[in-house]
mmCIF file of C-alpha atoms in Angstrom:
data_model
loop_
_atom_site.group_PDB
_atom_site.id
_atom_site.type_symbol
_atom_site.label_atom_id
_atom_site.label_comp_id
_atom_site.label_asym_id
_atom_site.label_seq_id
_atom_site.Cartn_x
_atom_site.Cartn_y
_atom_site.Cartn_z
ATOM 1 C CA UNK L 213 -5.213 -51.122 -64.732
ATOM 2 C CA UNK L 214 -7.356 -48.757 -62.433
ATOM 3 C CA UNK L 215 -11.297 -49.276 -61.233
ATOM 4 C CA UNK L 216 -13.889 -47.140 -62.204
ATOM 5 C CA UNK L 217 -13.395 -45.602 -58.547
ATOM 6 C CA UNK L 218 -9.808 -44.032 -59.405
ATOM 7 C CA UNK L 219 -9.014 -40.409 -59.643
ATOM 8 C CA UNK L 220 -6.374 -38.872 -60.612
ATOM 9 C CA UNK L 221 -4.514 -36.319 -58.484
ATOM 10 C CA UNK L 222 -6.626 -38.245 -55.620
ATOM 11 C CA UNK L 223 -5.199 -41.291 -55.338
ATOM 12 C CA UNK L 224 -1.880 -42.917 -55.262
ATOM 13 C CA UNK L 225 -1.959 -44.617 -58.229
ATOM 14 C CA UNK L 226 0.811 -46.953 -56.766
ATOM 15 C CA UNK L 227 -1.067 -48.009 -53.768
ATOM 16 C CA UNK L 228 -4.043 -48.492 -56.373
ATOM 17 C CA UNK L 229 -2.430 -50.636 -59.070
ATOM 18 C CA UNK L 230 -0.918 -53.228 -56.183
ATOM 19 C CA UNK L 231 -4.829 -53.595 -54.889
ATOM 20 C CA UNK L 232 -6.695 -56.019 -55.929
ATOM 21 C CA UNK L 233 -9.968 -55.651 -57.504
ATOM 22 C CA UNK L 234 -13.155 -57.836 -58.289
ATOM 23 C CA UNK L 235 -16.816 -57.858 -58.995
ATOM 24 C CA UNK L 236 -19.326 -57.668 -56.432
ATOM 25 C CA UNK L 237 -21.635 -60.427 -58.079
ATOM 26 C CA UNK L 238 -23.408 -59.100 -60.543
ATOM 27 C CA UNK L 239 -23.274 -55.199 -59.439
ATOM 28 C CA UNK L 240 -20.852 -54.232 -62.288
ATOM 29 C CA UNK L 241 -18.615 -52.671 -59.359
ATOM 30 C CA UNK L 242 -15.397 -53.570 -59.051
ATOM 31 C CA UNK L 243 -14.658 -53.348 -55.292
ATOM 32 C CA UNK L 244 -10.885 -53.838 -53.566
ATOM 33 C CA UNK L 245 -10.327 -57.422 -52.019
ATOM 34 C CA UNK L 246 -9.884 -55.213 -48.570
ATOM 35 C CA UNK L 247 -12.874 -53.634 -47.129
ATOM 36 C CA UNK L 248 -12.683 -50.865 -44.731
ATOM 37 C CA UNK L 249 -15.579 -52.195 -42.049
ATOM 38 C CA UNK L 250 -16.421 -48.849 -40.034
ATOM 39 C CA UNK L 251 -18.212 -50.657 -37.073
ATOM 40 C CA UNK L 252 -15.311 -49.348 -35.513
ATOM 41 C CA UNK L 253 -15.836 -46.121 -35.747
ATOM 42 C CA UNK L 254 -17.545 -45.632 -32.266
ATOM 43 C CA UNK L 255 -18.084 -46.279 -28.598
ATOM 44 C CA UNK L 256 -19.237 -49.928 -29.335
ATOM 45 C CA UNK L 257 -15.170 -50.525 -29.739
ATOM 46 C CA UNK L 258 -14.003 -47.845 -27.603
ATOM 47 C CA UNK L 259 -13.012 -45.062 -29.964
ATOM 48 C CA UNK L 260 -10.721 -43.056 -28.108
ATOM 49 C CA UNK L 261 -9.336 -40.932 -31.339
ATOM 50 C CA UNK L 262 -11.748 -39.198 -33.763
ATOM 51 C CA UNK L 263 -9.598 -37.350 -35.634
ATOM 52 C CA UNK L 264 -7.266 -40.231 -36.021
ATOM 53 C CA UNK L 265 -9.965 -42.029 -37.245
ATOM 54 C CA UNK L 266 -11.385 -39.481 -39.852
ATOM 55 C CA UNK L 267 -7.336 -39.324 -41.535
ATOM 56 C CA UNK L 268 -7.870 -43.173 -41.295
ATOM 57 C CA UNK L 269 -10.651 -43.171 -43.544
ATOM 58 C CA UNK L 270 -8.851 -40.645 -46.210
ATOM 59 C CA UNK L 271 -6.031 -42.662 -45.972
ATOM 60 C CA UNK L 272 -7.732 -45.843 -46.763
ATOM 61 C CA UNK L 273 -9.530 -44.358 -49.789
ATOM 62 C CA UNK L 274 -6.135 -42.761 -50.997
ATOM 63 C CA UNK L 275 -4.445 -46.251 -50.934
ATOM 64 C CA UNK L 276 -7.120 -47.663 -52.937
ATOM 65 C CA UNK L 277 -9.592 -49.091 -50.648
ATOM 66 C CA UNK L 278 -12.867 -48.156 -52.758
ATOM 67 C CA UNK L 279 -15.190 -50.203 -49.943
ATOM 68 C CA UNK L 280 -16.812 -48.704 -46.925
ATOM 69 C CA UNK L 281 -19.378 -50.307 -44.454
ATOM 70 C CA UNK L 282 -21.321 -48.443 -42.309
ATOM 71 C CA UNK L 283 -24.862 -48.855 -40.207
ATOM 72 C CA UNK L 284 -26.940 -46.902 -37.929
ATOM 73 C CA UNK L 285 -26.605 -49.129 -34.970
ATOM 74 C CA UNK L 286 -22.838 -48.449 -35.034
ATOM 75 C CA UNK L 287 -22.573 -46.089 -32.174
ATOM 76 C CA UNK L 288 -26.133 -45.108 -32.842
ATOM 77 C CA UNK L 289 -25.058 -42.733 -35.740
ATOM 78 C CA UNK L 290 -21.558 -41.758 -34.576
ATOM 79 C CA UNK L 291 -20.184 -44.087 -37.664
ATOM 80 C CA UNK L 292 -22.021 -42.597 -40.075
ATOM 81 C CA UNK L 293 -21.590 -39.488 -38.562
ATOM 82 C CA UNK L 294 -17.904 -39.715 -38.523
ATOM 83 C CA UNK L 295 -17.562 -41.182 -42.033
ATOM 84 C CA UNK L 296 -19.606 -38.067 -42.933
ATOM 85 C CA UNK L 297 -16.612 -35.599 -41.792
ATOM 86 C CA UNK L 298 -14.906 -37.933 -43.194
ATOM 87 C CA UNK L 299 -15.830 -37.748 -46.926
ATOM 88 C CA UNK L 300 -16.497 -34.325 -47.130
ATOM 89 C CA UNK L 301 -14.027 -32.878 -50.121
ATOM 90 C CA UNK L 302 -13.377 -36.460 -51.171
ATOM 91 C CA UNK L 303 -14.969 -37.145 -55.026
ATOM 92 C CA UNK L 304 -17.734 -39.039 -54.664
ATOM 93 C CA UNK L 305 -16.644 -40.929 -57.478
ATOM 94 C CA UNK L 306 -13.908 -42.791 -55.401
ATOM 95 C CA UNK L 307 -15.545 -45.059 -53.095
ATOM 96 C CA UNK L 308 -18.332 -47.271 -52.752
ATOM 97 C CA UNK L 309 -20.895 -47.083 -49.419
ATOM 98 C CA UNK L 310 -23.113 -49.188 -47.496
ATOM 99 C CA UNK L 311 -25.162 -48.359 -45.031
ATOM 100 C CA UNK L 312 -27.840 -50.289 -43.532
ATOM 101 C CA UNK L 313 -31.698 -50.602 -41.901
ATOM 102 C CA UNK L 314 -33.318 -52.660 -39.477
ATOM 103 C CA UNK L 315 -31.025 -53.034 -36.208
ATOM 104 C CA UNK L 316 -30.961 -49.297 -33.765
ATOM 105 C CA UNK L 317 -30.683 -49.013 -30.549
ATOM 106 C CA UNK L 318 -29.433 -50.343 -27.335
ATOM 107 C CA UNK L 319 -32.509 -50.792 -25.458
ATOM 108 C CA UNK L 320 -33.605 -54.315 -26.644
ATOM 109 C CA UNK L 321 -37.251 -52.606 -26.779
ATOM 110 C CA UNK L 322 -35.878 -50.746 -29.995
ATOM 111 C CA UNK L 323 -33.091 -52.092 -31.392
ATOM 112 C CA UNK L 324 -35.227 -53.791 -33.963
ATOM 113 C CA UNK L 325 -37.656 -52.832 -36.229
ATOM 114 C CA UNK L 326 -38.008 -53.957 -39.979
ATOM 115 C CA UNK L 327 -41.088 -51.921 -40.728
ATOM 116 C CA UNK L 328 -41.702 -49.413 -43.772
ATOM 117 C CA UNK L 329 -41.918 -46.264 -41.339
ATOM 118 C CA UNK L 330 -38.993 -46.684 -39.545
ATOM 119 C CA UNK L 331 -36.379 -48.063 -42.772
ATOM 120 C CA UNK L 332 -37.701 -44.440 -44.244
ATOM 121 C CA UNK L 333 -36.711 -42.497 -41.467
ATOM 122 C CA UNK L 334 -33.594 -44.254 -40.793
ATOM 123 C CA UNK L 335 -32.843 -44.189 -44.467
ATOM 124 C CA UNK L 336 -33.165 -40.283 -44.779
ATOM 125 C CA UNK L 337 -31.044 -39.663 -41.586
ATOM 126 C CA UNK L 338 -28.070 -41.914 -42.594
ATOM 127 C CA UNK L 339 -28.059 -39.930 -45.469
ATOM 128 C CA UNK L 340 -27.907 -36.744 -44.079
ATOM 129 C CA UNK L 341 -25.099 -37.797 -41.190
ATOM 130 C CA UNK L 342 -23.131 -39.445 -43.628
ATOM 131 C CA UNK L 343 -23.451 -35.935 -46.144
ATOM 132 C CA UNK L 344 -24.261 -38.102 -49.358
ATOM 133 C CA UNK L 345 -27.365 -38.171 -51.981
ATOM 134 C CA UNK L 346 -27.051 -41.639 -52.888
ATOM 135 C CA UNK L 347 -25.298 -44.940 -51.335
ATOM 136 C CA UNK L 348 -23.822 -47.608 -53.641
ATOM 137 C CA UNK L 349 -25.450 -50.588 -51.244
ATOM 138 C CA UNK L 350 -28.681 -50.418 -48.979
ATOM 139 C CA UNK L 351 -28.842 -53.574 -46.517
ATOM 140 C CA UNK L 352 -30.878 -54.814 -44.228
ATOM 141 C CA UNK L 353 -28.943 -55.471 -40.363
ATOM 142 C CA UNK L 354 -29.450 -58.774 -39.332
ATOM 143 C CA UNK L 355 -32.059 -60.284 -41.145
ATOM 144 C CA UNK L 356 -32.121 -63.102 -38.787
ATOM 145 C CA UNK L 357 -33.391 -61.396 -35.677
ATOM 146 C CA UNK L 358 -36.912 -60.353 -37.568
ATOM 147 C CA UNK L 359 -39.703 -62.161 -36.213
ATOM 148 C CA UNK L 360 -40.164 -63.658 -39.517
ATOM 149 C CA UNK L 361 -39.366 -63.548 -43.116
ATOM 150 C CA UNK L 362 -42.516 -62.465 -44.375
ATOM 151 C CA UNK L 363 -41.588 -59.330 -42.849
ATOM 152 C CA UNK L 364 -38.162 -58.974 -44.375
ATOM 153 C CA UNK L 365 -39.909 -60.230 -47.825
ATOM 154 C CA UNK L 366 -43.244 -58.407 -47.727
ATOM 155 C CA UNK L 367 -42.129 -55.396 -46.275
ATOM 156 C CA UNK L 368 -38.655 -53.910 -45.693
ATOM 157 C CA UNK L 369 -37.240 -55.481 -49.249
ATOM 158 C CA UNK L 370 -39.633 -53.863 -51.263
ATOM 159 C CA UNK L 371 -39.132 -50.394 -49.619
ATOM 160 C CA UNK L 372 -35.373 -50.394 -50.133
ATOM 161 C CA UNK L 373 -36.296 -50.917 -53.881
ATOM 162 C CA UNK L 374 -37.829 -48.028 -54.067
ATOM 163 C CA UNK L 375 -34.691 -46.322 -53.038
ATOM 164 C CA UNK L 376 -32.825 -47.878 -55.795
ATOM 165 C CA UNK L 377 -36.168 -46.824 -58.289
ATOM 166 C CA UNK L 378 -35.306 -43.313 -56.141
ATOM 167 C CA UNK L 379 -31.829 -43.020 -57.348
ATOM 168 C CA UNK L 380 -30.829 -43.158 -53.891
ATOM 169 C CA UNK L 381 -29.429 -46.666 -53.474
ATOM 170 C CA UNK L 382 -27.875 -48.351 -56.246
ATOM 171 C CA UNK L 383 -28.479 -51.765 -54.877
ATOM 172 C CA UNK L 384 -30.354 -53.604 -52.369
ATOM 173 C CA UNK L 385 -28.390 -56.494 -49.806
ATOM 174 C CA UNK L 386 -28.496 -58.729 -46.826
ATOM 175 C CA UNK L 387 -26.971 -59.422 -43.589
ATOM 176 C CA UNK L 388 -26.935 -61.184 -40.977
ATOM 177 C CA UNK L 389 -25.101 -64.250 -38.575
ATOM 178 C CA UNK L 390 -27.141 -66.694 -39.364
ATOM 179 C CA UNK L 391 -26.314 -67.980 -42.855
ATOM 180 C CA UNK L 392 -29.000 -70.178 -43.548
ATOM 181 C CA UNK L 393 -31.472 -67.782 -42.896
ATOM 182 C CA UNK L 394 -29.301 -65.477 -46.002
ATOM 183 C CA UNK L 395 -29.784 -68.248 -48.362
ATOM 184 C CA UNK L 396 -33.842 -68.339 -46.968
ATOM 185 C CA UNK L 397 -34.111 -65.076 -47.931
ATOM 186 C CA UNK L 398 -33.002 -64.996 -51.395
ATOM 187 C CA UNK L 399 -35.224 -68.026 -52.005
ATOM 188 C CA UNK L 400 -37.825 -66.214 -51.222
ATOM 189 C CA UNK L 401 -37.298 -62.528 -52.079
ATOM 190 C CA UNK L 402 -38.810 -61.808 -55.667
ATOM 191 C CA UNK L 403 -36.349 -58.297 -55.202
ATOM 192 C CA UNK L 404 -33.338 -58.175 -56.782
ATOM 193 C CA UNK L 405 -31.110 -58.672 -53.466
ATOM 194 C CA UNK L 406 -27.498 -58.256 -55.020
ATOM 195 C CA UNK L 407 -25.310 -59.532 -51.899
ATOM 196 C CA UNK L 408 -24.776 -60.542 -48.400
ATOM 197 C CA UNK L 409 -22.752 -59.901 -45.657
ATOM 198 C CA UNK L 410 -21.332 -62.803 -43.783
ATOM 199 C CA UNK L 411 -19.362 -62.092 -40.710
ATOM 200 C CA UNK L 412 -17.496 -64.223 -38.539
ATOM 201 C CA UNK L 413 -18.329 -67.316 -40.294
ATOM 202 C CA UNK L 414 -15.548 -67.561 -42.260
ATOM 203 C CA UNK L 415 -12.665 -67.815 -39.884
ATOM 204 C CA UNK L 416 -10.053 -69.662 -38.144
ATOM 205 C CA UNK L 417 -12.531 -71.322 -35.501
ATOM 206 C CA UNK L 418 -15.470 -71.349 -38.125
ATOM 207 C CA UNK L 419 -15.754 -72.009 -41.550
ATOM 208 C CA UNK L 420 -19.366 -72.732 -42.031
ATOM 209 C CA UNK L 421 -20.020 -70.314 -45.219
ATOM 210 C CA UNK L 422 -18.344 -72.475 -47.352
ATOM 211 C CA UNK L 423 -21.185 -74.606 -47.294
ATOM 212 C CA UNK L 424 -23.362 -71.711 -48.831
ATOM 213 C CA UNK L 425 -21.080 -70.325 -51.279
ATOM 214 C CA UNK L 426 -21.939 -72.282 -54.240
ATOM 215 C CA UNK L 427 -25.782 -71.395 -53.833
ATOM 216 C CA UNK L 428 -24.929 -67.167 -53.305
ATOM 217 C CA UNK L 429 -22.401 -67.687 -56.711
ATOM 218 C CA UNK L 430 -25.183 -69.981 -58.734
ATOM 219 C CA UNK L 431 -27.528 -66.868 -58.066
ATOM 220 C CA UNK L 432 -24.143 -64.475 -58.695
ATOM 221 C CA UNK L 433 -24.992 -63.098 -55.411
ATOM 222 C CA UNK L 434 -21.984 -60.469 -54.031
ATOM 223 C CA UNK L 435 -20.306 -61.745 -51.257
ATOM 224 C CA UNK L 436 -19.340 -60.175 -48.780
ATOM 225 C CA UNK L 437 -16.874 -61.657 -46.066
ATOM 226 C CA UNK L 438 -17.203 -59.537 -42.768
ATOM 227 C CA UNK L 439 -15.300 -60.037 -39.171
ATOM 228 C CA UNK L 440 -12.234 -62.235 -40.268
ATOM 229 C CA UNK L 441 -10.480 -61.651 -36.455
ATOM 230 C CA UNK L 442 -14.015 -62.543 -35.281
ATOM 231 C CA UNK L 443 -14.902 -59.271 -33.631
ATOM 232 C CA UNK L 444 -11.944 -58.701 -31.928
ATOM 233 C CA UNK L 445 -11.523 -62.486 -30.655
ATOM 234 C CA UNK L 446 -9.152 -63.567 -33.127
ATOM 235 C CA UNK L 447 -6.374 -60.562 -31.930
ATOM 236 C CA UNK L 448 -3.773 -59.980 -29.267
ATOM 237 C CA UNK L 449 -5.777 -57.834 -27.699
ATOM 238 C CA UNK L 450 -8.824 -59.845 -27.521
ATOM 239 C CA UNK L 451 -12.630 -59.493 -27.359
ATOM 240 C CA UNK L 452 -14.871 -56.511 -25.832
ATOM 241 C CA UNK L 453 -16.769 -57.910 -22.778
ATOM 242 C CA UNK L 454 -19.853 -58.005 -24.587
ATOM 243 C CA UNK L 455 -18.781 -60.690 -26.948
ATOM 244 C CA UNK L 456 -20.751 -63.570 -27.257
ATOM 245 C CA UNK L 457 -18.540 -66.448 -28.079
ATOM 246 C CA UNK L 458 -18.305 -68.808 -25.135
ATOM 247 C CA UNK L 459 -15.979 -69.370 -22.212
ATOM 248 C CA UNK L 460 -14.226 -72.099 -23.403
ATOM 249 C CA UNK L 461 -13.474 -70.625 -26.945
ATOM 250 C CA UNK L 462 -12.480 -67.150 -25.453
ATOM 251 C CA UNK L 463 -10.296 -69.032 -23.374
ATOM 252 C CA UNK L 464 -8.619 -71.189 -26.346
ATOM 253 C CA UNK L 465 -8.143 -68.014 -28.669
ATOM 254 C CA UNK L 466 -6.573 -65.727 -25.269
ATOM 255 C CA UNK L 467 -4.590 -68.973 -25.152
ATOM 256 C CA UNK L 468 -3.728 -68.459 -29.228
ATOM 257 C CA UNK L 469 -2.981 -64.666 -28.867
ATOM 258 C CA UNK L 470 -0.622 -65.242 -25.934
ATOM 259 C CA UNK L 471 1.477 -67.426 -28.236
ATOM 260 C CA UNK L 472 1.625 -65.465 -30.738
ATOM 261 C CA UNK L 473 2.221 -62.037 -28.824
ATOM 262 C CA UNK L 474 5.053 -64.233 -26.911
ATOM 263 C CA UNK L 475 6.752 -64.097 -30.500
ATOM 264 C CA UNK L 476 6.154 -61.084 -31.406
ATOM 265 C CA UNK L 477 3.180 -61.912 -34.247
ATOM 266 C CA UNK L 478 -0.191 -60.472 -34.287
ATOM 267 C CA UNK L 479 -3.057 -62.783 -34.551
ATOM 268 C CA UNK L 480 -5.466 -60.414 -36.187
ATOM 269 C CA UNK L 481 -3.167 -60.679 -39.084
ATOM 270 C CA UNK L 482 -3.092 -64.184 -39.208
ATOM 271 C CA UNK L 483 -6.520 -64.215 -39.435
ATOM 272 C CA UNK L 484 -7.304 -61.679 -42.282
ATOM 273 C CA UNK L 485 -4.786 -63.467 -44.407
ATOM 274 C CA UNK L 486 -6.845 -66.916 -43.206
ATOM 275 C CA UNK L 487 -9.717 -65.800 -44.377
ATOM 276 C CA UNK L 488 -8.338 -63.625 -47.396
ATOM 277 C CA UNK L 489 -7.537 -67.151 -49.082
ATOM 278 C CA UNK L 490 -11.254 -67.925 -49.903
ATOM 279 C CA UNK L 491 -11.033 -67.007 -53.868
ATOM 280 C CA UNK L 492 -14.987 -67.166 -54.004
ATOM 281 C CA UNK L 493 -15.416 -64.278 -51.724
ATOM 282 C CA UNK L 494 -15.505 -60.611 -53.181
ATOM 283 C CA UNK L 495 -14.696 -57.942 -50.354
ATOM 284 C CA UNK L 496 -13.286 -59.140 -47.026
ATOM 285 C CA UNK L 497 -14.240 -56.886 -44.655
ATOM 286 C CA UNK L 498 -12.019 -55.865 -41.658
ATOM 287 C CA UNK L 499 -12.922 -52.736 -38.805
ATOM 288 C CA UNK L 500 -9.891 -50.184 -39.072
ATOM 289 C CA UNK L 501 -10.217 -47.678 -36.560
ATOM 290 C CA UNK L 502 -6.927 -46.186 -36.591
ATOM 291 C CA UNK L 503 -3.284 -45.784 -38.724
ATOM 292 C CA UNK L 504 -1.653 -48.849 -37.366
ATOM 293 C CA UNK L 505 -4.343 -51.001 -38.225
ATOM 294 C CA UNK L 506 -4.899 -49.767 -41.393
ATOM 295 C CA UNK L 507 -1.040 -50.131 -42.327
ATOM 296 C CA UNK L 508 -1.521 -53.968 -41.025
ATOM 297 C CA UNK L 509 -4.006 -54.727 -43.297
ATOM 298 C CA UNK L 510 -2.882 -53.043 -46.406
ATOM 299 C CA UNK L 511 0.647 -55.031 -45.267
ATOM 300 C CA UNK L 512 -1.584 -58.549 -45.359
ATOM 301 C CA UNK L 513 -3.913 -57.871 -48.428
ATOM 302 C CA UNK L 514 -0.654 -56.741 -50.784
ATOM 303 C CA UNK L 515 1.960 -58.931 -49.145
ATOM 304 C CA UNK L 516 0.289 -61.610 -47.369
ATOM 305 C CA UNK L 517 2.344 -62.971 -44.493
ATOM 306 C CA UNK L 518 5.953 -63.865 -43.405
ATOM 307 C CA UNK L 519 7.504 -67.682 -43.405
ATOM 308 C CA UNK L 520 7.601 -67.510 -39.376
ATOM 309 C CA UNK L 521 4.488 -66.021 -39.367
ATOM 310 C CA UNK L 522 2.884 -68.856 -41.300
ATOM 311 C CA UNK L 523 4.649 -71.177 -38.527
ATOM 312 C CA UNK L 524 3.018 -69.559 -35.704
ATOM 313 C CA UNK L 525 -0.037 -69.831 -37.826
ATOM 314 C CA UNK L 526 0.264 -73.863 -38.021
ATOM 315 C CA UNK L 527 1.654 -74.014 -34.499
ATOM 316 C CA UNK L 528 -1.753 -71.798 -33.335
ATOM 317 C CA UNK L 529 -3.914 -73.890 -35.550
ATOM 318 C CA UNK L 530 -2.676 -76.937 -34.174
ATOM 319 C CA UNK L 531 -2.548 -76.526 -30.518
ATOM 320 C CA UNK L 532 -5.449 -74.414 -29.353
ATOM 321 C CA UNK L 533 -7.772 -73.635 -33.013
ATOM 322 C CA UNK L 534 -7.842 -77.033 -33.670
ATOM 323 C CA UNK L 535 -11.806 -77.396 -33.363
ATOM 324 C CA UNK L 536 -13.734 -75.961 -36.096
ATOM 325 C CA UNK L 537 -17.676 -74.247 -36.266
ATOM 326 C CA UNK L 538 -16.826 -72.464 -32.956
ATOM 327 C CA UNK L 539 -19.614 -70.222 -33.336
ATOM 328 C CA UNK L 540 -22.779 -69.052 -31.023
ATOM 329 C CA UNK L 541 -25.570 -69.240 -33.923
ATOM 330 C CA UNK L 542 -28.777 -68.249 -31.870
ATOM 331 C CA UNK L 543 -27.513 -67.295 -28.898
ATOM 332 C CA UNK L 544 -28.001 -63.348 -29.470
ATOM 333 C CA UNK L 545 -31.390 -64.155 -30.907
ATOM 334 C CA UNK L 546 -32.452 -66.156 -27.611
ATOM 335 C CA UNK L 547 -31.166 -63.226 -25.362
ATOM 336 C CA UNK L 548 -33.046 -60.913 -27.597
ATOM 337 C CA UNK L 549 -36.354 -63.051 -27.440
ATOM 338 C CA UNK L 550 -35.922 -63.125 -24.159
ATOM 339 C CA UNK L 551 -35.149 -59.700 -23.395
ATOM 340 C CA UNK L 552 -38.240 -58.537 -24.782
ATOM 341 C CA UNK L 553 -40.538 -61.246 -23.116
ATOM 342 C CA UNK L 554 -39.359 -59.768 -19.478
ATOM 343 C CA UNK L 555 -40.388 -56.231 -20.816
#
């Protein structure tokens, strides 16, 4: 009736017993279908309330979200650091937590770096901002913007085994845009890589992971389903500038979000519930940043959506999401490549 995560006097064991829970591949923990993504949690998506978003968090875990996702390049630190003040006082016992290595800073000149050196350092400081001896998941950011594999295989793999030998990692993943490269590197890894995060592929103008899904569940690889509004695209309030999808799909989902706003329906929500009917995928993973949004997605996981909103859904599909693998595979990469060549 209750995960391993549940305590009593903690949680509401209500809220709990309506979530549902699954195993993440072969990890032995049982994680709720709703993850709470914490890329949110910082300038990158204008964070204008922290202590909103620290009562979010507590919130979350009370209602039986067991899942958190963090990484250092989220605000440089201010996720982790705001999930730290976040935890503190909570049992450790009731959530899971992943953190990540590999992807930093702004500056193009060091957002990157895959080495041994720098996954220990970062390692040891996410640890101390986020006020915990141990995560449940270590993963490596964005796999696909390393210069090669060899690197990912040969290098930063191994050393985030050691942190499981350590005690302080439980298990070792993968992410990244790029799913082809995911499946690459699990061909080629002779670690134990227990799951992958997917995000954005999985969505109401993409649905390319379902190509790769029976290859990650053949190996009993977690997955994890990241980014179902697409980063902010898929929602009435659309996109930060930054976003790279192009002109013409911006265009077709502001066109898709005006619809639905003009009847009162959120489009976010009509995505997470999109995506949340994959039955192959183990966590989907959705930024929360504040109350409201948390109470929306809670309202979508347990309840799924209303008959009109299921119209608008068909209505949206129809006339502007009609055209599928809408994605920009690469495109970061080349402006990365790029970047650093003019340096």
């Amino acid at each position: 009736m209750f995960p391993p995560t549940y305590v009593e006097g903690f949680h509401d064991p209500e809220a709990v017993k309506a979530m549902e829970y699954k195993e993440l591949g072969k990890t032995g923990m049982f994680v709720s279908k709703l993850g709470f993504g914490a890329a949110t949690l910082c300038a990158l998506y204008n964070l204008n309330n922290e202590t909103e978003a620290i009562e979010t968090v507590r919130q979350a875990i009370k209602q039986g979200i067991n899942y958190i996702d963090t990484a250092p390049w989220y605000g440089q630190g201010q996720s982790e650091a705001i999930l730290g003040k976040a935890l503190k006082g909570i049992p450790r016992k009731a959530y899971y937590i992943a953190t990540k290595v590999g992807r930093y800073e702004l500056d193009y000149n060091k957002m990157f770096n895959f080495t041994v050196e720098k996954t220990q350092q970062s390692f040891k400081k996410s640890l101390e901002l986020l006020g915990l001896d141990y995560v449940d998941l270590i993963q490596i950011h964005d796999i696909d913007f390393a210069s090669s594999m060899d690197v990912i295989v040969t290098q930063t793999l191994p050393e985030l085994s050691k942190f499981v030998a350590d005690g302080k990692a439980r298990h070792v993943g993968v992410t990244g845009y790029t799913v082809s490269v995911l499946k690459e590197c699990i061909e080629k890894s002779n670690i134990n890589v227990a799951t992958v995060l997917s995000y954005s592929r999985l969505t109401l103008i993409d649905d390319s992971l379902l190509e790769y899904i029976p290859f990650f569940k053949k190996h009993k690889i977690g997955l994890i389903n990241a980014a179902a509004p697409c980063m902010g695209l898929l929602t009435n309030n659309g996109p930060q500038s930054w976003h790279p999808a192009s002109d013409e799909t911006k265009k077709q989902c502001a066109k898709a979000a005006q619809y639905c706003k003009d009847r009162d329906v959120e489009l976010g929500k009509l995505a997470v519930w999109h995506s949340m009917q994959c039955a192959d995928v183990d966590i989907n993973l959705v930024g929360i940043q504040n109350m409201k949004q948390l109470q929306i997605n809670l309202d979508v996981t347990l309840n799924g959506i209303t008959e009109k909103e299921k119209a608008v859904l068909r209505e949206i599909k129809e006339k502007f999401l009609s055209e599928k693998n809408q994605h920009w595979e690469g495109k970061d990469i080349r402006i990365y490549r790029e970047a650093l060549k003019k340096k």
